[in-house]
């Protein structure tokens, strides 16, 4: 990868070289579970980490297909290397198991994906890890909730599903002050619009299921950061086995080649949809980081170069009206997940965030009337027309 190349060029080229065995232009899918050694000595050296190379697909560095994908995302995020996983949740789990132990404290954004909430609140706590969910959009609140054993600060920004934004740079400084690691879930913004490693984060996690893959056809995850951070996960990665499959790694490579084009379209469409919703008489409120009405619009402008494709909103008439809207859309798909080329609409309180206790949800702003839309890359006039006809039915 040549230094100084622009983001879109890196999306297409980073991490990839023509296949050294036959010159294949695209990275081949190494659909193999194991690798043949030239001799027993070489096998021993590879297992001892004294010779670079592949051994077995569950073990880091997995396969050349994984390596190409990892190098691509590492280049885009400004990291040194990375590790892929079978899902975003497997990625977050591996970070937690690698860097937390009994007695440690994890400070997390209070608005996180429901699966992340469950992992932190119900699973890590079983192993004697202390967890606080705090409003990380408020720096004073972050500082107040630091404990002497805080080992990781975990941010999701923009947060799923309230679109709350927090200041990565400022929280990075707090983390450094206390010797804690800052881990940022960058799934919503993608490196196209936000690069947490350049703002002081130690690691970035993604659900590749979303914008990285981009086409709603795979489940995957990745962690990127410094070599030291990623190598520090080897024991957990190798022994828990949540590795991404080679085919998914290839689909991700293919997805990322158009990330810059897709993200621009997601973002400009979302701005149009957000403005339409904000002006609509049947809409009570809209949260989109690109709108001046967003409570952290200034932070978003400072740390993001675009605002992405996710919007949350509430309809006058609350939950019932929202349900009617979701049952009336025709172009938009009523489905969870996000970051697909097509527009998806869902109800977090009864779907993606159902497992978050209702009082926690309400306190964090995941209200019962909240409808979440992942704006696709169709033409925005058609998305708006669909929402308009559905709103007319309420
Ligand atoms: N991080 C964020 C911000 C997410 O939105 C999700 C999944 C994950 C991590 C976990 O990734 P996965 O294991 O699914 O690859 N979010 C989902 C959502 O909002 N609807 O369905 C899944």
Coordinates of C-alpha atoms and ligand atoms in Angstrom, one line a residue:
X1 CA 0.0 0.0 0.0
X2 CA 1.5 3.3 -1.0
X3 CA 1.5 6.0 1.6
X4 CA -0.5 9.1 1.0
X5 CA -3.1 7.4 -1.2
X6 CA -6.6 8.7 -0.6
X7 CA -9.2 6.8 1.3
X8 CA -11.2 5.6 -1.7
X9 CA -8.1 4.3 -3.4
X10 CA -7.2 2.4 -0.2
X11 CA -10.7 0.9 -0.1
X12 CA -10.0 -0.6 -3.5
X13 CA -6.4 -1.6 -3.1
X14 CA -5.1 -1.8 0.4
X15 CA -4.0 -5.2 1.6
X16 CA -4.2 -6.8 -1.8
X17 CA -1.5 -7.9 -4.2
X18 CA -1.9 -10.2 -7.2
X19 CA -1.9 -13.8 -6.0
X20 CA 1.8 -14.9 -6.0
X21 CA 1.1 -18.5 -7.1
X22 CA -0.9 -17.8 -10.3
X23 CA -1.3 -14.1 -10.6
X24 CA -5.0 -14.0 -9.9
X25 CA -6.1 -10.4 -9.9
X26 CA -8.5 -10.7 -7.0
X27 CA -7.5 -12.2 -3.7
X28 CA -8.3 -15.9 -3.8
X29 CA -10.6 -17.5 -1.2
X30 CA -8.3 -19.9 0.7
X31 CA -11.1 -22.3 1.5
X32 CA -8.9 -24.6 3.6
X33 CA -8.8 -25.6 7.2
X34 CA -5.1 -26.5 7.3
X35 CA -1.8 -25.7 5.7
X36 CA 0.9 -28.2 4.6
X37 CA 4.4 -27.8 6.0
X38 CA 7.5 -28.4 3.9
X39 CA 8.9 -30.4 6.7
X40 CA 8.4 -31.1 10.4
X41 CA 11.0 -28.5 11.3
X42 CA 9.0 -25.8 9.5
X43 CA 5.8 -26.9 11.3
X44 CA 7.5 -26.7 14.7
X45 CA 8.9 -23.2 13.9
X46 CA 5.5 -21.9 12.8
X47 CA 3.8 -23.2 16.0
X48 CA 6.6 -21.7 18.1
X49 CA 6.0 -18.4 16.3
X50 CA 9.6 -18.4 15.1
X51 CA 8.6 -18.4 11.4
X52 CA 5.8 -16.4 9.8
X53 CA 3.2 -18.4 8.0
X54 CA -0.1 -20.2 8.3
X55 CA -0.8 -23.4 10.3
X56 CA -4.5 -24.0 10.8
X57 CA -7.4 -21.7 10.0
X58 CA -8.6 -21.2 13.6
X59 CA -5.2 -19.9 14.6
X60 CA -3.9 -16.4 14.0
X61 CA -3.1 -15.4 11.3
X62 CA -5.9 -17.7 9.8
X63 CA -5.4 -17.6 6.0
X64 CA -4.0 -15.2 3.3
X65 CA -7.6 -14.2 2.6
X66 CA -8.1 -13.1 6.2
X67 CA -4.7 -11.3 6.1
X68 CA -5.7 -9.3 3.0
X69 CA -8.9 -8.2 4.7
X70 CA -7.2 -7.3 7.9
X71 CA -4.6 -5.3 6.2
X72 CA -7.3 -3.4 4.2
X73 CA -9.2 -2.4 7.3
X74 CA -6.0 -1.7 9.3
X75 CA -5.0 0.7 6.5
X76 CA -8.4 2.4 6.5
X77 CA -8.6 2.8 10.3
X78 CA -4.9 3.9 10.6
X79 CA -4.1 0.7 12.7
X80 CA -1.1 -1.6 12.4
X81 CA -3.0 -4.9 12.2
X82 CA -6.2 -6.6 13.2
X83 CA -8.0 -9.9 13.8
X84 CA -11.2 -11.1 12.2
X85 CA -14.1 -12.8 13.9
X86 CA -17.2 -14.8 13.1
X87 CA -19.4 -11.8 14.3
X88 CA -19.1 -8.4 15.8
X89 CA -20.1 -10.0 19.2
X90 CA -17.2 -12.5 18.9
X91 CA -14.9 -9.6 18.3
X92 CA -16.1 -7.6 21.4
X93 CA -16.0 -10.8 23.5
X94 CA -12.4 -11.5 22.5
X95 CA -11.3 -8.0 23.5
X96 CA -13.1 -8.3 26.8
X97 CA -11.7 -11.7 27.6
X98 CA -8.2 -10.7 26.5
X99 CA -8.0 -7.4 28.5
X100 CA -10.2 -7.9 31.5
X101 CA -9.9 -10.1 34.5
X102 CA -11.6 -10.8 37.8
X103 CA -11.8 -7.6 39.8
X104 CA -11.4 -5.2 36.8
X105 CA -13.9 -2.5 36.0
X106 CA -15.3 -1.9 32.5
X107 CA -16.9 1.5 31.9
X108 CA -19.2 1.4 28.9
X109 CA -21.5 3.8 27.0
X110 CA -25.0 3.4 28.4
X111 CA -26.4 3.1 24.9
X112 CA -24.9 0.1 23.2
X113 CA -26.2 -2.6 20.9
X114 CA -28.4 -5.0 22.9
X115 CA -26.0 -7.9 22.4
X116 CA -23.1 -5.8 23.8
X117 CA -25.3 -4.8 26.8
X118 CA -26.1 -8.5 27.5
X119 CA -22.4 -9.5 27.2
X120 CA -21.3 -6.8 29.5
X121 CA -24.1 -6.9 32.1
X122 CA -24.9 -10.6 32.3
X123 CA -21.8 -12.5 31.1
X124 CA -18.7 -10.6 32.1
X125 CA -20.2 -9.9 35.6
X126 CA -20.4 -13.7 36.1
X127 CA -16.6 -13.8 36.1
X128 CA -16.2 -11.0 38.7
X129 CA -15.8 -8.1 36.2
X130 CA -17.5 -4.9 37.3
X131 CA -19.4 -3.0 34.7
X132 CA -20.8 0.5 34.7
X133 CA -23.0 1.9 31.9
X134 CA -22.7 5.6 31.9
X135 CA -23.7 8.6 29.7
X136 CA -20.4 9.0 27.9
X137 CA -21.7 12.1 26.0
X138 CA -21.0 13.9 29.3
X139 CA -17.3 14.1 30.2
X140 CA -18.0 14.9 33.8
X141 CA -20.1 11.8 34.2
X142 CA -17.3 9.7 32.6
X143 CA -14.8 11.2 35.1
X144 CA -17.1 10.6 38.0
X145 CA -17.5 6.9 37.2
X146 CA -13.9 6.1 36.8
X147 CA -12.8 3.6 39.4
X148 CA -9.2 2.8 40.5
X149 CA -9.6 -0.6 38.7
X150 CA -11.1 0.8 35.5
X151 CA -9.2 -1.2 32.8
X152 CA -11.3 -0.6 29.6
X153 CA -13.5 2.4 28.5
X154 CA -15.8 1.1 25.8
X155 CA -17.6 3.6 23.6
X156 CA -20.2 3.1 20.9
X157 CA -20.4 6.3 18.9
X158 CA -22.8 7.1 17.2
X159 CA -24.7 4.8 19.6
X160 CA -27.2 2.1 18.6
X161 CA -30.1 3.1 18.5
X162 CA -30.3 6.7 20.0
X163 CA -27.5 8.1 17.8
X164 CA -25.9 9.6 20.9
X165 CA -22.3 10.8 20.1
X166 CA -19.4 11.1 22.5
X167 CA -16.1 12.8 22.3
X168 CA -13.4 10.1 21.5
X169 CA -10.5 12.5 21.7
X170 CA -11.5 13.8 25.2
X171 CA -12.3 10.4 26.5
X172 CA -9.0 9.1 25.1
X173 CA -7.2 11.6 27.2
X174 CA -9.1 10.4 30.3
X175 CA -8.3 6.8 29.5
X176 CA -4.6 7.6 29.1
X177 CA -4.6 9.5 32.4
X178 CA -5.7 6.4 34.3
X179 CA -3.8 3.9 32.2
X180 CA -7.0 2.3 30.9
X181 CA -7.6 1.1 27.3
X182 CA -10.1 2.9 25.1
X183 CA -12.0 0.6 22.7
X184 CA -14.5 2.2 20.2
X185 CA -17.2 0.4 18.3
X186 CA -17.0 2.1 15.0
X187 CA -19.7 0.1 13.3
X188 CA -22.1 3.0 12.6
X189 CA -19.5 5.6 11.3
X190 CA -17.0 3.2 9.6
X191 CA -13.5 4.5 8.9
X192 CA -14.9 6.4 6.0
X193 CA -16.3 9.0 8.5
X194 CA -14.5 8.4 11.8
X195 CA -11.1 7.0 12.7
X196 CA -11.0 6.5 16.4
X197 CA -7.4 5.2 16.4
X198 CA -6.2 8.6 15.2
X199 CA -8.2 10.2 18.0
X200 CA -6.6 8.2 20.8
X201 CA -8.4 4.9 20.9
X202 CA -6.3 1.7 21.5
X203 CA -8.6 -0.5 19.4
X204 CA -11.6 -0.3 17.1
X205 CA -14.2 -3.0 16.8
X206 CA -16.7 -3.5 14.0
X207 CA -19.6 -5.6 13.2
X208 CA -18.6 -6.4 9.6
X209 CA -22.1 -7.6 9.2
X210 CA -23.0 -4.0 8.6
X211 CA -21.4 -1.4 6.4
X212 CA -18.1 -3.2 6.0
X213 CA -19.8 -6.2 4.3
X214 CA -22.4 -3.8 3.1
X215 CA -24.9 -6.1 1.4
X216 CA -26.7 -7.9 4.3
X217 CA -25.2 -11.3 3.2
X218 CA -22.7 -12.1 6.0
X219 CA -22.0 -12.1 9.7
X220 CA -18.6 -11.0 10.8
X221 CA -16.4 -8.9 13.1
X222 CA -13.0 -7.3 13.3
X223 CA -10.7 -5.7 15.8
X224 CA -7.9 -3.4 14.7
X225 CA -5.2 -1.6 16.5
X226 CA -1.5 -1.7 17.3
X227 CA 0.3 -5.0 16.8
X228 CA 0.9 -5.2 20.5
X229 CA -2.9 -5.0 21.2
X230 CA -3.8 -7.5 18.6
X231 CA -1.1 -10.0 19.5
X232 CA -2.3 -9.7 23.1
X233 CA -5.5 -11.3 22.0
X234 CA -3.8 -14.4 20.4
X235 CA -4.4 -16.7 23.3
X236 CA -8.1 -15.9 23.5
X237 CA -8.6 -15.9 19.8
X238 CA -6.9 -19.2 19.2
X239 CA -8.5 -21.0 22.1
X240 CA -12.1 -19.6 21.9
X241 CA -12.2 -20.1 18.1
X242 CA -14.6 -17.4 17.0
X243 CA -12.7 -17.0 13.7
X244 CA -14.3 -15.6 10.5
X245 CA -14.7 -18.1 7.7
X246 CA -12.5 -17.6 4.5
X247 CA -15.6 -16.9 2.4
X248 CA -16.8 -14.2 4.7
X249 CA -13.3 -12.6 4.7
X250 CA -13.5 -12.5 0.9
X251 CA -17.0 -11.1 0.9
X252 CA -15.8 -8.4 3.3
X253 CA -12.8 -7.5 0.9
X254 CA -15.3 -7.2 -1.9
X255 CA -17.6 -5.1 0.2
X256 CA -14.9 -2.7 1.3
X257 CA -13.9 -2.0 -2.3
X258 CA -17.0 0.2 -2.6
X259 CA -17.2 1.4 1.1
X260 CA -16.4 5.0 0.2
X261 CA -19.0 5.2 -2.6
X262 CA -21.7 3.5 -0.5
X263 CA -21.0 5.6 2.6
X264 CA -21.3 8.9 0.7
X265 CA -24.7 7.7 -0.7
X266 CA -25.9 6.4 2.7
X267 CA -25.0 9.7 4.2
X268 CA -26.4 12.0 1.7
X269 CA -29.6 9.9 1.6
X270 CA -29.9 9.9 5.4
X271 CA -29.5 13.7 5.5
X272 CA -32.4 14.1 3.0
X273 CA -34.5 11.6 4.9
X274 CA -33.7 13.2 8.3
X275 CA -34.7 16.6 7.0
X276 CA -37.9 15.2 5.5
X277 CA -38.8 13.5 8.9
X278 CA -37.9 16.6 10.9
X279 CA -40.3 18.7 8.8
X280 CA -43.1 16.2 8.8
X281 CA -46.2 17.1 11.0
X282 CA -46.6 13.5 12.2
X283 CA -43.1 13.2 13.5
X284 CA -42.4 14.1 17.2
X285 CA -38.5 14.1 17.1
X286 CA -35.6 13.0 15.0
X287 CA -32.0 12.1 15.9
X288 CA -29.4 12.3 13.2
X289 CA -25.8 13.6 13.9
X290 CA -25.9 15.7 10.8
X291 CA -28.9 17.7 12.0
X292 CA -28.2 20.9 13.9
X293 CA -30.9 19.8 16.4
X294 CA -28.8 16.7 17.4
X295 CA -27.6 17.3 21.0
X296 CA -24.0 16.5 20.1
X297 CA -24.0 17.9 16.6
X298 CA -20.9 20.0 17.4
X299 CA -18.9 16.9 18.6
X300 CA -20.1 15.0 15.5
X301 CA -18.8 17.8 13.3
X302 CA -15.5 17.8 15.0
X303 CA -14.8 14.1 14.9
X304 CA -16.7 12.8 11.9
X305 CA -16.3 13.7 8.2
X306 CA -19.8 12.5 7.4
X307 CA -22.8 11.5 9.5
X308 CA -23.6 8.0 8.2
X309 CA -26.9 6.3 7.3
X310 CA -28.6 5.7 10.6
X311 CA -31.5 7.8 12.0
X312 CA -33.8 7.3 14.9
X313 CA -37.1 9.1 15.3
X314 CA -40.4 9.1 17.2
X315 CA -43.8 9.5 15.7
X316 CA -46.7 11.4 17.3
X317 CA -48.9 8.6 18.6
X318 CA -45.9 6.7 20.1
X319 CA -45.4 3.0 19.9
X320 CA -48.7 2.2 18.2
X321 CA -48.1 4.8 15.4
X322 CA -44.6 3.5 14.9
X323 CA -45.9 0.0 14.6
X324 CA -48.4 1.1 12.0
X325 CA -45.6 2.9 10.1
X326 CA -43.4 -0.2 10.1
X327 CA -46.3 -2.4 8.9
X328 CA -47.1 0.1 6.1
X329 CA -43.7 0.5 4.4
X330 CA -43.3 -1.1 1.0
X331 CA -39.8 -0.3 -0.3
X332 CA -38.2 -0.3 3.1
X333 CA -37.7 -3.8 4.7
X334 CA -39.0 -4.4 8.2
X335 CA -35.8 -6.0 9.5
X336 CA -33.1 -5.7 12.1
X337 CA -29.4 -5.3 11.2
X338 CA -28.2 -2.2 9.4
X339 CA -25.7 -0.9 7.0
X340 CA -27.1 -2.7 4.0
X341 CA -27.5 -1.3 0.5
X342 CA -31.3 -1.5 1.0
X343 CA -33.2 0.5 3.6
X344 CA -34.1 -1.4 6.8
X345 CA -36.5 -0.2 9.5
X346 CA -37.0 -1.7 13.0
X347 CA -38.3 -1.1 16.5
X348 CA -35.4 -1.4 19.0
X349 CA -37.5 -1.6 22.2
X350 CA -39.2 -4.8 21.0
X351 CA -36.4 -6.2 18.8
X352 CA -32.6 -5.3 18.9
X353 CA -32.7 -3.9 22.5
X354 CA -35.5 -6.1 24.0
X355 CA -33.0 -7.7 26.4
X356 CA -32.1 -4.3 27.9
X357 CA -34.2 -3.9 31.0
X358 CA -37.0 -1.3 30.4
X359 CA -35.9 1.1 33.1
X360 CA -32.3 1.1 31.7
X361 CA -33.7 1.6 28.2
X362 CA -35.8 4.6 29.2
X363 CA -33.0 6.2 31.2
X364 CA -30.7 5.9 28.2
X365 CA -33.3 7.3 25.8
X366 CA -34.2 4.1 24.1
X367 CA -37.9 5.0 24.4
X368 CA -40.8 2.8 23.3
X369 CA -41.7 5.1 20.5
X370 CA -38.2 5.0 19.0
X371 CA -38.1 3.8 15.4
X372 CA -34.7 3.1 13.8
X373 CA -34.0 3.4 10.1
X374 CA -30.9 2.3 8.3
X375 CA -31.1 4.4 5.1
X376 CA -29.9 2.4 2.1
X377 CA -28.4 3.5 -1.2
X378 CA -31.6 3.6 -3.2
X379 CA -32.5 7.0 -4.6
X380 CA -33.7 9.1 -1.6
X381 CA -36.8 10.3 -3.4
X382 CA -38.1 6.8 -3.4
X383 CA -37.3 6.2 0.3
X384 CA -39.0 9.4 1.2
X385 CA -42.0 8.6 -0.9
X386 CA -42.3 5.2 0.8
X387 CA -42.1 6.8 4.3
X388 CA -44.6 9.5 3.3
X389 CA -47.2 7.0 2.1
X390 CA -46.7 4.9 5.3
X391 CA -47.0 8.1 7.5
X392 CA -50.2 8.9 5.6
X393 CA -51.8 5.7 6.9
X394 CA -51.3 6.7 10.5
Ligands
LIG1 N1 -21.9 -3.4 17.4 C1 -22.9 -2.7 16.9 C2 -22.9 -1.2 17.0 C3 -24.0 -3.4 16.4 O1 -25.0 -2.7 15.9 C4 -24.0 -4.8 16.4 C5 -25.1 -5.6 15.9 C6 -22.9 -5.5 16.9 C7 -21.8 -4.7 17.4 C8 -22.8 -7.0 16.9 O2 -22.5 -7.4 15.6 P1 -22.9 -8.9 15.1 O3 -22.4 -9.8 16.1 O4 -24.3 -8.9 14.9 O5 -22.1 -8.9 13.8 N2 -26.3 -4.8 15.6 C9 -27.4 -5.3 15.2 C10 -28.6 -4.5 15.1 O6 -28.7 -3.3 15.4 N3 -29.6 -5.2 14.6 O7 -29.2 -6.6 14.4 C11 -27.8 -6.7 14.8

